[in-house]
Coordinates of C-alpha atoms in Angstrom, one line a residue:
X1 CA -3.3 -7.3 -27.9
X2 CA -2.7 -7.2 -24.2
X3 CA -6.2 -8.3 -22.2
X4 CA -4.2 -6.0 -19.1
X5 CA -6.0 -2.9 -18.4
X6 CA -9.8 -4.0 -19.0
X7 CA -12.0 -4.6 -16.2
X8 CA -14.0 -8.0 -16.1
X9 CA -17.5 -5.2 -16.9
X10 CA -15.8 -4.3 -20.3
X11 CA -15.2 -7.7 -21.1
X12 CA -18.8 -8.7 -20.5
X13 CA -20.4 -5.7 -22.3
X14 CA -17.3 -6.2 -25.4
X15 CA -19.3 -10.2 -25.4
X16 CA -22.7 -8.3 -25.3
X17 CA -21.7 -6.2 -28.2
X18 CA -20.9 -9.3 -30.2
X19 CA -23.6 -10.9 -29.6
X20 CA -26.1 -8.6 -30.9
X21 CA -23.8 -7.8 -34.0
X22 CA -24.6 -11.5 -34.6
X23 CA -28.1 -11.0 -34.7
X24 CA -28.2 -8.0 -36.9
X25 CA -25.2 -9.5 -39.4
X26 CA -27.2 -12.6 -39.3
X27 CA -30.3 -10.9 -40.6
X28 CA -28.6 -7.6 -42.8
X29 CA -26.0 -9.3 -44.4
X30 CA -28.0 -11.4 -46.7
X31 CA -31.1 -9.0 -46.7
X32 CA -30.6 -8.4 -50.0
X33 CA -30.7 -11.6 -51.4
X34 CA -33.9 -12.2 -49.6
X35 CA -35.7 -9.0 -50.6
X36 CA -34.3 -10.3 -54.7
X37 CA -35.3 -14.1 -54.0
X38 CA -38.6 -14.0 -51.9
X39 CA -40.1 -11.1 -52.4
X40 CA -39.1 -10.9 -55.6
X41 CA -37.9 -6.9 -55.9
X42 CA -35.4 -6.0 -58.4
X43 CA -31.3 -5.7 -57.9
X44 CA -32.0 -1.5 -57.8
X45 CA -35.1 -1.9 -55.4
X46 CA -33.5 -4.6 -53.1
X47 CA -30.2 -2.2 -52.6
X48 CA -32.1 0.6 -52.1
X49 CA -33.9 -0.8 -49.4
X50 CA -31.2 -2.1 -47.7
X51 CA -29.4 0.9 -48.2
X52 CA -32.2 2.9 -46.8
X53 CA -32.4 0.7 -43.8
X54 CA -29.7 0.4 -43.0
X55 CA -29.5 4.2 -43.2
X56 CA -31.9 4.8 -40.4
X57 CA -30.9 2.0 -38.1
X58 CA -27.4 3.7 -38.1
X59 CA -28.7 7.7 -37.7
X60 CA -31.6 7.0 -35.2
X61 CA -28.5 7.2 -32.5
X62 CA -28.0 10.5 -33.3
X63 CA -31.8 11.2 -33.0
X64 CA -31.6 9.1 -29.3
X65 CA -28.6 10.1 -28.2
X66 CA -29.8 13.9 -26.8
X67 CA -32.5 11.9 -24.7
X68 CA -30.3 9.5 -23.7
X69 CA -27.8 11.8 -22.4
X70 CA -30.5 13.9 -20.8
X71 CA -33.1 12.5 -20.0
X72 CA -32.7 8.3 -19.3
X73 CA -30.7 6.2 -17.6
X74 CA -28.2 3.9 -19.2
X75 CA -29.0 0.3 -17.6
X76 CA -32.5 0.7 -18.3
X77 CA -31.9 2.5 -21.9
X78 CA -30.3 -0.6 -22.7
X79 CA -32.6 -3.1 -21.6
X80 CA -35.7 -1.3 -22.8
X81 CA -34.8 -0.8 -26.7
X82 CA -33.4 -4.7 -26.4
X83 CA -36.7 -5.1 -25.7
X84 CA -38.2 -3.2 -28.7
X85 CA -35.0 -4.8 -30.6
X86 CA -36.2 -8.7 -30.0
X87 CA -40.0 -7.2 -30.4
X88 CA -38.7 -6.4 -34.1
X89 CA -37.0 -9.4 -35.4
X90 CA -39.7 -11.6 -34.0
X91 CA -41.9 -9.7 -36.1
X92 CA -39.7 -10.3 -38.6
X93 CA -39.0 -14.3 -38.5
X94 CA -42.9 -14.1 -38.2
X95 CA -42.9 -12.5 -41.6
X96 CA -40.8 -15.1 -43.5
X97 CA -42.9 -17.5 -41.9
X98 CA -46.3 -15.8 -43.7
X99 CA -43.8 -15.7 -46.6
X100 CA -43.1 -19.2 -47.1
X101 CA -46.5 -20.7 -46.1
X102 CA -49.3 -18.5 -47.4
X103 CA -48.8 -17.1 -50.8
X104 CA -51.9 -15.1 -50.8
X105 CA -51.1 -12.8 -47.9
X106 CA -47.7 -11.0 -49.8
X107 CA -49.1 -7.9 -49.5
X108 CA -49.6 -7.7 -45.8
X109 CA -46.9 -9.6 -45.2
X110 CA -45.0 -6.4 -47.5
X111 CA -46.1 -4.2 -45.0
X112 CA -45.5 -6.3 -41.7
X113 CA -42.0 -6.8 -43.1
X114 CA -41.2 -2.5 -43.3
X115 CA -42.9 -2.3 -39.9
X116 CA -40.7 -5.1 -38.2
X117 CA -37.5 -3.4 -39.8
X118 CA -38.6 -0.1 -38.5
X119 CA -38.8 -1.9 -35.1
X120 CA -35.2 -3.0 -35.2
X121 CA -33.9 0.0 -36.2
X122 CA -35.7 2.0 -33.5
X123 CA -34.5 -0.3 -31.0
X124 CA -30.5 -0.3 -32.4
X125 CA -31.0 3.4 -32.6
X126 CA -30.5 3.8 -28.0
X127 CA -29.4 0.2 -27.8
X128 CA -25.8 0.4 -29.5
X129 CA -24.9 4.0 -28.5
X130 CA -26.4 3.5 -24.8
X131 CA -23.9 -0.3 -24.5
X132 CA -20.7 1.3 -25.6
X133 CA -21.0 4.5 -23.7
X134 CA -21.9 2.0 -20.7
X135 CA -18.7 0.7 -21.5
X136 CA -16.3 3.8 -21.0
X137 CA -18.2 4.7 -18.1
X138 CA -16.1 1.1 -16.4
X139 CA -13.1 2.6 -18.1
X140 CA -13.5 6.1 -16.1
X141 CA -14.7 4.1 -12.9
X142 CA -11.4 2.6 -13.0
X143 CA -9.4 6.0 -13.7
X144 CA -10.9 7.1 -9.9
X145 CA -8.5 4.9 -8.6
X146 CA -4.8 5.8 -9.9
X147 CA -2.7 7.9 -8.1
X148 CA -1.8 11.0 -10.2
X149 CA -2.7 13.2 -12.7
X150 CA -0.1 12.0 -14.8
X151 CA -0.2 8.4 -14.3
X152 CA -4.2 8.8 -15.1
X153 CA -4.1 10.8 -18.2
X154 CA -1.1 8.1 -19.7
X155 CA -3.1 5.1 -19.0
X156 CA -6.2 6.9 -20.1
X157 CA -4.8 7.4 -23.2
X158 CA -3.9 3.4 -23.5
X159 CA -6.7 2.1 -22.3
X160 CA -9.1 4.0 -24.3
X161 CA -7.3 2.7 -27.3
X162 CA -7.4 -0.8 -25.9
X163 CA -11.0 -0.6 -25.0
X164 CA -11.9 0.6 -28.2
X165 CA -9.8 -2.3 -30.3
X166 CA -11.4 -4.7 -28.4
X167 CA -14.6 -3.4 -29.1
X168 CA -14.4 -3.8 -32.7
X169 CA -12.9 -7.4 -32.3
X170 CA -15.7 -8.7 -30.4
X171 CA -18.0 -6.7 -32.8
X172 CA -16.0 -8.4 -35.6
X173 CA -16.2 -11.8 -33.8
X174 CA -19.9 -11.4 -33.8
X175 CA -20.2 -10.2 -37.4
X176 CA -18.2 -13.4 -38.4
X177 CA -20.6 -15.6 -37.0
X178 CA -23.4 -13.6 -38.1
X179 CA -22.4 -13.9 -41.4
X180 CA -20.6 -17.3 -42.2
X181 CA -23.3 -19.2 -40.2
X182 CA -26.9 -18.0 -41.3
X183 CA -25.8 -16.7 -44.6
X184 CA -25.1 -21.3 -45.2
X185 CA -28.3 -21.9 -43.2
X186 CA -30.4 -19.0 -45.1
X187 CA -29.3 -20.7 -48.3
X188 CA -29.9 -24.0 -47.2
X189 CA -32.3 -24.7 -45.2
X190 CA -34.6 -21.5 -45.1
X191 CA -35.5 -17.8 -43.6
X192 CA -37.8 -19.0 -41.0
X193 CA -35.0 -20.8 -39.1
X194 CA -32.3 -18.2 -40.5
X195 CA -34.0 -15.7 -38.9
X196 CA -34.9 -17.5 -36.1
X197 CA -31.3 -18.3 -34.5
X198 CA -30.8 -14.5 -34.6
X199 CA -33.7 -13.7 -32.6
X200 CA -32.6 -16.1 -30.1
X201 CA -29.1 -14.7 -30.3
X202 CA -30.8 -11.4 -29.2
X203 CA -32.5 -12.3 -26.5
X204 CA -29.7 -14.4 -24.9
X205 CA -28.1 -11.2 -25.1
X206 CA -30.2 -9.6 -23.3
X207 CA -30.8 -12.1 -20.7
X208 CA -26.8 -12.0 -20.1
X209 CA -27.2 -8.1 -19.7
X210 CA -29.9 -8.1 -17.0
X211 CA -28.5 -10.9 -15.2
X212 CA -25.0 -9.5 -14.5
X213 CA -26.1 -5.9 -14.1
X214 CA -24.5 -5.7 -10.5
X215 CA -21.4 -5.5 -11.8
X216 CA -21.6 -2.4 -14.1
X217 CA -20.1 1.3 -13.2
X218 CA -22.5 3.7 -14.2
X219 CA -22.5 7.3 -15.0
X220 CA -25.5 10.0 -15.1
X221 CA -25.1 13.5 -15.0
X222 CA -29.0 14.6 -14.0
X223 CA -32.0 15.5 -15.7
X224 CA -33.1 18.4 -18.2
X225 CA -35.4 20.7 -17.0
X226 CA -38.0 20.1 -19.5
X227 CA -39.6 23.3 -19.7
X228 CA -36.4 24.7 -20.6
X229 CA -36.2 22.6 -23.9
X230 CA -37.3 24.9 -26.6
X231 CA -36.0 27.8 -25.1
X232 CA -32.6 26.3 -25.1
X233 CA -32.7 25.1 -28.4
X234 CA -33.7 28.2 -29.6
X235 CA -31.0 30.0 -28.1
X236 CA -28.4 27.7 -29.4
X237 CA -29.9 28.2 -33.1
X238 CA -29.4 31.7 -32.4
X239 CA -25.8 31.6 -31.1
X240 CA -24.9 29.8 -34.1
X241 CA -26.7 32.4 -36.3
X242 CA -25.0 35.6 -34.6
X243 CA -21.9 33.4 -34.7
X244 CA -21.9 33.4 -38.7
X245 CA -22.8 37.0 -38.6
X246 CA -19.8 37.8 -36.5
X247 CA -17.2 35.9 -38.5
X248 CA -18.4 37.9 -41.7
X249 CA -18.4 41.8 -40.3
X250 CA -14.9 41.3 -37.7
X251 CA -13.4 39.8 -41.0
X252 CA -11.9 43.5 -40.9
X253 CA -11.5 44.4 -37.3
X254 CA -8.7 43.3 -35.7
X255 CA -9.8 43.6 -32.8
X256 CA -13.4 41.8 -33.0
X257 CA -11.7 39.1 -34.4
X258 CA -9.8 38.2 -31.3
X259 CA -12.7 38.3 -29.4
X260 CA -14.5 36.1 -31.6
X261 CA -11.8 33.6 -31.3
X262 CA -11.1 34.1 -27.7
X263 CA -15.6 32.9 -27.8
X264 CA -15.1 30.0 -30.2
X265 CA -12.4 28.2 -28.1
X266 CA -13.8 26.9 -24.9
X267 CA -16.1 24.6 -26.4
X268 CA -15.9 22.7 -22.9
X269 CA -14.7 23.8 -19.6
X270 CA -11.3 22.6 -19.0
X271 CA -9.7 20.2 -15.8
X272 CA -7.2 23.2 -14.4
X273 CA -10.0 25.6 -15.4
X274 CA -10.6 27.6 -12.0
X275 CA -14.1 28.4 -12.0
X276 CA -16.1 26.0 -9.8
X277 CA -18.9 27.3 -11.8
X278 CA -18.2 26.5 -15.4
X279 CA -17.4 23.1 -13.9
X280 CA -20.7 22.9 -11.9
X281 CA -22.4 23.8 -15.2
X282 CA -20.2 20.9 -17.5
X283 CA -21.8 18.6 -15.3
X284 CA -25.1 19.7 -14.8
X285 CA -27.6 19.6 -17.4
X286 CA -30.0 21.8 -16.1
X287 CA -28.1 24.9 -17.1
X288 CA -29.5 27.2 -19.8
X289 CA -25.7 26.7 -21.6
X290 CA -26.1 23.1 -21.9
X291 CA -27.8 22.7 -25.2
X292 CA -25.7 26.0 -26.3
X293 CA -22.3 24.1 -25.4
X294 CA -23.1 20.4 -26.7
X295 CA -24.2 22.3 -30.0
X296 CA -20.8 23.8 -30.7
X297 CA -19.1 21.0 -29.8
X298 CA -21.1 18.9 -32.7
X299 CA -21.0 21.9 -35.1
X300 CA -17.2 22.0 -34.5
X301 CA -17.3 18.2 -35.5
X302 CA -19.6 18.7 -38.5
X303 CA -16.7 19.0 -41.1
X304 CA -14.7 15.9 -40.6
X305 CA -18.0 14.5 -40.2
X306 CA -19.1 15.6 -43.8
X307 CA -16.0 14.7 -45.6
X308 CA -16.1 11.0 -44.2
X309 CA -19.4 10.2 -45.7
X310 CA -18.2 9.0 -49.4
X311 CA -16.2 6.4 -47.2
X312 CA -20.0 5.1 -45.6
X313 CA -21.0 5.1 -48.9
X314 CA -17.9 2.4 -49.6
X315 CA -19.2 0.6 -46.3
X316 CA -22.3 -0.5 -48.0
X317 CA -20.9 -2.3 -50.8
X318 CA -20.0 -5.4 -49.0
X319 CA -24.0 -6.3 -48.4
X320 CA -25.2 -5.2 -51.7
X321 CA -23.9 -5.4 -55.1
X322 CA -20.7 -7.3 -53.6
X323 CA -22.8 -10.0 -53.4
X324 CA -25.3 -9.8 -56.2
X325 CA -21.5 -9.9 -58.2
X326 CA -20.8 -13.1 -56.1
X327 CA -23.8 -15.0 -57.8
X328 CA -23.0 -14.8 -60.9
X329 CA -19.5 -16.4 -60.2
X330 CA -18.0 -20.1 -60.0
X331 CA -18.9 -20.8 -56.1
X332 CA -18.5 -24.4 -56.8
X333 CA -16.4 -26.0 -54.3
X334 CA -15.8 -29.9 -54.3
X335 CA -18.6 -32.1 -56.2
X336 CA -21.1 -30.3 -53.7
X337 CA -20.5 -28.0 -51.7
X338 CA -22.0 -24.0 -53.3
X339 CA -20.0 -20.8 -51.4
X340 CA -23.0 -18.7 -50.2
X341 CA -22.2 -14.9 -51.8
X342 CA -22.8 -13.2 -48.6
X343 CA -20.1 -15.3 -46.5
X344 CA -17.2 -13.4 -48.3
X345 CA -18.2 -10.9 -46.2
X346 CA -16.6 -12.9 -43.4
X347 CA -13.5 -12.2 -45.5
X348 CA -13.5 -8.9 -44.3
X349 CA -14.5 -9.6 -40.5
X350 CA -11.4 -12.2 -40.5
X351 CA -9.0 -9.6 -41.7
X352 CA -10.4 -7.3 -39.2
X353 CA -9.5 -10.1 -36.4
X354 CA -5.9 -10.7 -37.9
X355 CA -4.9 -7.6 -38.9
X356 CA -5.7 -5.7 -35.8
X357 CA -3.3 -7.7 -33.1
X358 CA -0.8 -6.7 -35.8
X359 CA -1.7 -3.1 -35.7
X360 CA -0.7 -3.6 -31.8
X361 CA 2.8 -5.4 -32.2
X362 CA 3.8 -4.2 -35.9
X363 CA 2.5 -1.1 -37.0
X364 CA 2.7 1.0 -34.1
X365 CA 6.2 -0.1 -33.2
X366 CA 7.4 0.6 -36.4
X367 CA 5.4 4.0 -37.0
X368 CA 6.3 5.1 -33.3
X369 CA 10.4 5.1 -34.8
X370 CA 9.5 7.3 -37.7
X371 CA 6.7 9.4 -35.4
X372 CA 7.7 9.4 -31.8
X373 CA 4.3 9.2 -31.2
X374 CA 3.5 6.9 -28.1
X375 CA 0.5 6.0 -30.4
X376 CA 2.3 5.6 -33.3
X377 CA -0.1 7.8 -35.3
X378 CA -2.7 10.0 -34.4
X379 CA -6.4 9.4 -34.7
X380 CA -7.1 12.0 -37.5
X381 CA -3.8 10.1 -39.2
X382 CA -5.2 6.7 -38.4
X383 CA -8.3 7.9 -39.9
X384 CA -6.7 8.9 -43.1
X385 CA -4.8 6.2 -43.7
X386 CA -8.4 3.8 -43.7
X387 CA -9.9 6.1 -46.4
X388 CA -6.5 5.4 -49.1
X389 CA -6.8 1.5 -48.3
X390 CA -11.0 2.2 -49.1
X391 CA -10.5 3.9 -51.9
X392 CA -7.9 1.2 -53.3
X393 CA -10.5 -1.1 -52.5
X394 CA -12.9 -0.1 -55.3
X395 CA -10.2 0.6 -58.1
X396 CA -9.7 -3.3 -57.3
X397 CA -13.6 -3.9 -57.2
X398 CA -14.3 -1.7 -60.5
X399 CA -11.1 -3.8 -62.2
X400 CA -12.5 -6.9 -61.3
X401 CA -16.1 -6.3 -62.5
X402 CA -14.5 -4.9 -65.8
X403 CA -12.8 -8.2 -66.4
X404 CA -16.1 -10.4 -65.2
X405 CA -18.6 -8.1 -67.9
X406 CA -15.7 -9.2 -70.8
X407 CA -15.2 -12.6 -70.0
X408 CA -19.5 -12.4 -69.6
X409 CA -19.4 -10.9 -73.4
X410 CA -16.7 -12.9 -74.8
X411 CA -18.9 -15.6 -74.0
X412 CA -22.2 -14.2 -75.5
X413 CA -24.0 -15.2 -71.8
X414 CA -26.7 -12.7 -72.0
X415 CA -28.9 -14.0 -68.6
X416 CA -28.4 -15.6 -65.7
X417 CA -31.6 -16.4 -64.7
X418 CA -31.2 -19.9 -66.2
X419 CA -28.5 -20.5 -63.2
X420 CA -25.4 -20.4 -65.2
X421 CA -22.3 -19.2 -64.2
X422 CA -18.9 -17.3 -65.1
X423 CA -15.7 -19.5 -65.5
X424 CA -14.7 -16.8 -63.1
X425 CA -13.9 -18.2 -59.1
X426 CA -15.4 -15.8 -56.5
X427 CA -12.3 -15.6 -55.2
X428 CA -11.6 -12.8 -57.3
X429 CA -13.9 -10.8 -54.9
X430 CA -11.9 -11.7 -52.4
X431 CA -9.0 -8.5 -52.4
X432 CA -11.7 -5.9 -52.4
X433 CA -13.4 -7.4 -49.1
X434 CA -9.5 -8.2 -47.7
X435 CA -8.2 -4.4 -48.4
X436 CA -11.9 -3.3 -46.8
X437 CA -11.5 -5.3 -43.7
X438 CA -7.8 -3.6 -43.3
X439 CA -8.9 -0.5 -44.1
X440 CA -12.2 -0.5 -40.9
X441 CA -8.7 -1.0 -38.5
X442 CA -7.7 2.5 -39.4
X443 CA -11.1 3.9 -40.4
X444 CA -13.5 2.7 -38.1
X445 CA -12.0 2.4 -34.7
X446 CA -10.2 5.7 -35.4
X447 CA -13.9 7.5 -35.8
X448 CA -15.1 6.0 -32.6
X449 CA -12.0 7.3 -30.9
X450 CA -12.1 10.4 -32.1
X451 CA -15.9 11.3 -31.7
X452 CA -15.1 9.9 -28.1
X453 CA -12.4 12.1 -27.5
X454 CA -13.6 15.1 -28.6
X455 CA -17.2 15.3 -27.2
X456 CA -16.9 16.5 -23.3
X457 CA -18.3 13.4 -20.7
X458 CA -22.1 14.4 -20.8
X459 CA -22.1 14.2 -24.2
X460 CA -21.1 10.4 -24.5
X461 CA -23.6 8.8 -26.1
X462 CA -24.1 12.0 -28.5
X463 CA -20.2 10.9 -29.0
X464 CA -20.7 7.5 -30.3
X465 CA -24.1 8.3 -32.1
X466 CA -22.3 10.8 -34.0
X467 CA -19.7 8.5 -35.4
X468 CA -22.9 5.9 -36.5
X469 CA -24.8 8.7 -37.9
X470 CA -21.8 9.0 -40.1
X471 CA -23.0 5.2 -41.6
X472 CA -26.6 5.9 -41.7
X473 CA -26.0 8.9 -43.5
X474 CA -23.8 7.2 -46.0
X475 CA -26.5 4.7 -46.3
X476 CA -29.3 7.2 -47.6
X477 CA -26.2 8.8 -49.9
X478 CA -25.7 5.4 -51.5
X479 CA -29.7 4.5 -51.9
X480 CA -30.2 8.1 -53.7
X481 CA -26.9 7.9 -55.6
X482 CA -28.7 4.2 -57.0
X483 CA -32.0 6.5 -57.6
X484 CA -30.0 10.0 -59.5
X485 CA -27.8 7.4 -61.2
X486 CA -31.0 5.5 -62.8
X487 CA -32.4 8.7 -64.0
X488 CA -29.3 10.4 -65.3
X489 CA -28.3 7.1 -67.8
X490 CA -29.7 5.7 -70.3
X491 CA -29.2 2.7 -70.0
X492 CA -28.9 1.8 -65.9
X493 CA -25.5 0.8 -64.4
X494 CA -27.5 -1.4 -62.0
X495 CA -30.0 -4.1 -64.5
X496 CA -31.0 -7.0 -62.2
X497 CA -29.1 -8.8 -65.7
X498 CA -25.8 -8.5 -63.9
X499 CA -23.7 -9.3 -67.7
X500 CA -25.5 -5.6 -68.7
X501 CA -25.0 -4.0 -65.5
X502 CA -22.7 -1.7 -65.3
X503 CA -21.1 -1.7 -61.8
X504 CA -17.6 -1.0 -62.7
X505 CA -18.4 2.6 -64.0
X506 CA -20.0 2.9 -60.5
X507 CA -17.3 1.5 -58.3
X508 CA -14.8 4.4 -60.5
X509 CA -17.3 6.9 -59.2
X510 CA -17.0 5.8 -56.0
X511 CA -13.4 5.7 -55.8
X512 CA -12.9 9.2 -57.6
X513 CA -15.2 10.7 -54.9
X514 CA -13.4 9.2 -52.3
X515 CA -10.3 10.2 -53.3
X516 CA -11.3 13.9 -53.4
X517 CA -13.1 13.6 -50.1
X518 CA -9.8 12.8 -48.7
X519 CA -7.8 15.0 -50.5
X520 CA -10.6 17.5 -48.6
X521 CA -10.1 15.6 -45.4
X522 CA -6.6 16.2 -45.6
X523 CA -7.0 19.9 -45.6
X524 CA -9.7 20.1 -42.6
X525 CA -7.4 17.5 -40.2
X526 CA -4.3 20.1 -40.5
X527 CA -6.3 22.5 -39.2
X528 CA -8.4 21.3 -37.2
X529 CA -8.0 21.7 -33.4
X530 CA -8.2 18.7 -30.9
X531 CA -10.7 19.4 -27.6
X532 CA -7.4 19.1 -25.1
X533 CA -5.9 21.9 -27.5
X534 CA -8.8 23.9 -27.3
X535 CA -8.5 23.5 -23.3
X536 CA -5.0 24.1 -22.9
X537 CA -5.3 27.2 -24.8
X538 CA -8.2 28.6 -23.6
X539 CA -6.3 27.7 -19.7
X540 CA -3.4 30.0 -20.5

């Protein structure tokens, strides 16, 4: 991937990103084995938990993104939920500490340790959305100075690709770290000290922010009026109410129905639109359409939205029973050395980091032959071509657990809490995480393009909080999925006895409902309608 066409600000704010994706990787991505280890919950609880956490660290953008917009300023959004965001996982290394020192004190310590992941999650919930819309806002200051039309709206279209790429790589780089280094120093020499180093990582992070804040291009469109909040939100529940009631009674009138159309289509005003009005009122908050307009724009979202939430579900895999599979495995490597479960998850960051330069000088070339798409596919395509590589993922995961519950019976191991393990390598886990990793190339940096695209500018963050409300949904899906599973069977597919589990029949559910998802998905991107579509049409 070509570094030309990033300023030196997205570059520093790309490092940012990675940095605090190496203090939340460092802490989530071996949660689990802490809550199962330490505190001594179940396989069902501990998943749960995570799942649930990692559920509302993902949605609380979408809950802080209509302030954010509104209401605050980026630069000092940023550093204020950093603040809240360090605030949290000192609270946290402070709980291991009470933890591992005073036995007595568990059930406070319980408590402190919900509280201080609360913390983080509020926090991530303006600090994540808040950095990366910071970050277009340098890609649009440097837009200001190309020459034409034309000229801006091709580099544009690069760039924002590029920027977005990048992104993911340095969020990739940090998850790496995050990952491979305090998942060994969790397992080896303690959670005081492997949640310590992420803290720190944090707040170094934070320090860089501050300290080069001179050199960032900001954008903010006004305030809200605030007595104008509820009655704006009630009038856009009520435009989407007499909406629906139109659709169903101009059904039969010709007529009606063109009018209806001719309402639904400018979502957004349009560049070559001629009314210095509707353009005054795209940028300026205060007007009573404002909450109206950013309301059909997310309903308008709401469908691809819905059918990508079996593929979160997928996403949470990785840091749950992914790894509880990993310890029961042969990790042994050399006379000493033990694999820590939760580093195969750096399997899937380093695919991530190979496979995307590749996307750049193989896959688009060669797709752009067949296509003649400068992109050589689009985003919705990109998309779908992440959720077939997900759901081959977990056929491969539920054909691998299949084989490691017979070798388990074959060889009449009933428990493993005496420590012993499967003449089975954990290297067997290791296509599932590769073929996940490939697919977040497509999936994941296609969602954040397309929720940035089609959201106008003043709805930025609502943008990127949209696309990790997709995650925190999924995460909630999966936790209650765990819960309506255990009270549906018999016998539950998720024993903390991993040889009676039953995992595989779970992965196969995963992977059916994936596949119909995006058999659904399928049918919604051929007809849905891009936002510069929706302008050009509603221009001529």
């Amino acid at each position: 991937m070509a570094l030309k066409g990033l300023s030196r600000s997205c570059f520093l704010l790309i490092a940012i990103a990675g940095m605090e994706r190496f203090a939340f990787k460092g802490v989530a991505s071996n949660l689990v084995t802490y809550l199962t280890d330490v505190v001594k919950m179940s396989n069902s609880s501990a998943a749960k938990m995570v799942n649930t956490w990692c559920g509302f660290t993902s949605i609380m953008p979408l809950l802080v993104a209509p302030l954010a917009d509104a209401y605050w300023d980026r630069y000092f959004t940023i550093l204020a939920s950093s603040f809240l965001y360090v605030f949290g996982l000192v609270a946290l290394t402070s709980t291991t500490f009470v933890w591992a020192s005073n036995k007595a004190g568990h059930s406070i310590s319980s408590s402190f340790l919900f509280w201080s992941l609360c913390l983080i999650s509020a926090g991530q919930g303006a600090y994540n959305p808040s950095l990366q819309a910071l970050g277009t806002d340098q890609l649009e200051n440097d837009e200001a100075s190309l020459p034409s039309s034309t000229t801006k709206d091709e580099k544009n279209s690069n760039t924002k690709s590029l920027f977005f790429q990048w992104w993911y790589f340095g969020l990739c780089t940090g998850s790496l770290l995050g990952v491979t280094l305090m998942s060994y120093i969790q397992d080896n020499y303690g959670w005081v000290l492997g949640f310590a180093i992420p803290t720190g990582g944090m707040i170094a992070a934070t320090l860089v922010f501050s300290f080069w804040s001179i050199i960032y291009a900001s954008r903010n469109d006004g305030v809200v009026d605030k007595k104008m909040i509820m009655q704006n939100v009630i009038q856009s529940i009520k435009a989407i109410a007499s909406k629906l009631c139109s659709r169903k009674i101009t059904l039969l009138n010709e007529k009606e129905s063109v009018e209806l159309e001719l309402q639904e289509k400018p979502l957004c005003v349009g560049k070559n639109s001629g009314s210095i009005e509707a353009r005054n009122e795209e940028k300026n908050p205060k007007s009573e359409n404002h909450w109206i307009e950013n309301t059909k724009v997310i309903v308008r979202l709401l469908p691809i939205w819905t059918v990508l939430l079996p593929f979160a579900v997928i996403f949470q895999q990785p840091s749950t029973f992914f790894t509880k599979q990993g310890m029961t495995m042969q990790r042994q490597i050399g006379s000493s050395f033990k694999v820590p479960p939760a580093t195969l998850q750096s399997a899937m960051t380093l695919s991530i980091m190979v496979s995307m330069p590749l996307y750049d000088k193989v896959f688009i070339p060669l797709t752009r032959v067949i296509t003649r798409n400068e992109k050589g596919v689009s985003v919705l395509q990109r998309i779908g071509i992440g959720m077939v590589l997900s759901v081959i993922a977990m056929v491969i995961a539920a054909l691998v657990e299949t084989k490691r519950l017979e070798i388990g019976k074959n060889m009449k191991i009933s428990d493993f809490s005496g420590g012993e393990a499967l003449p089975l390598s954990i290297c067997w886990l290791l296509p599932q995480y590769i073929l996940l990793g490939i697919s977040d190339i497509f999936k994941v940096v296609g969602m954040q393009e397309f929720f940035y695209s089609e959201v106008p500018t003043r709805m930025r963050t609502m943008g990127f909080a949209l696309y990790t409300s997709v995650f925190g949904v999924g995460s909630f899906l999966s936790a209650l999925l765990i819960t309506v599973i255990e009270g549906l069977t018999e016998q539950s597919w998720f024993k903390d006895n991993m040889n009676e589990a039953r995992l595989d029949k779970y992965y196969w559910l995963l992977a059916i409902a994936s596949a119909l998802s995006f058999l659904l998905y399928v049918i919604l991107s051929n007809c849905y309608k891009s936002r510069s579509e929706v302008e050009n049409e509603s221009s001529n």
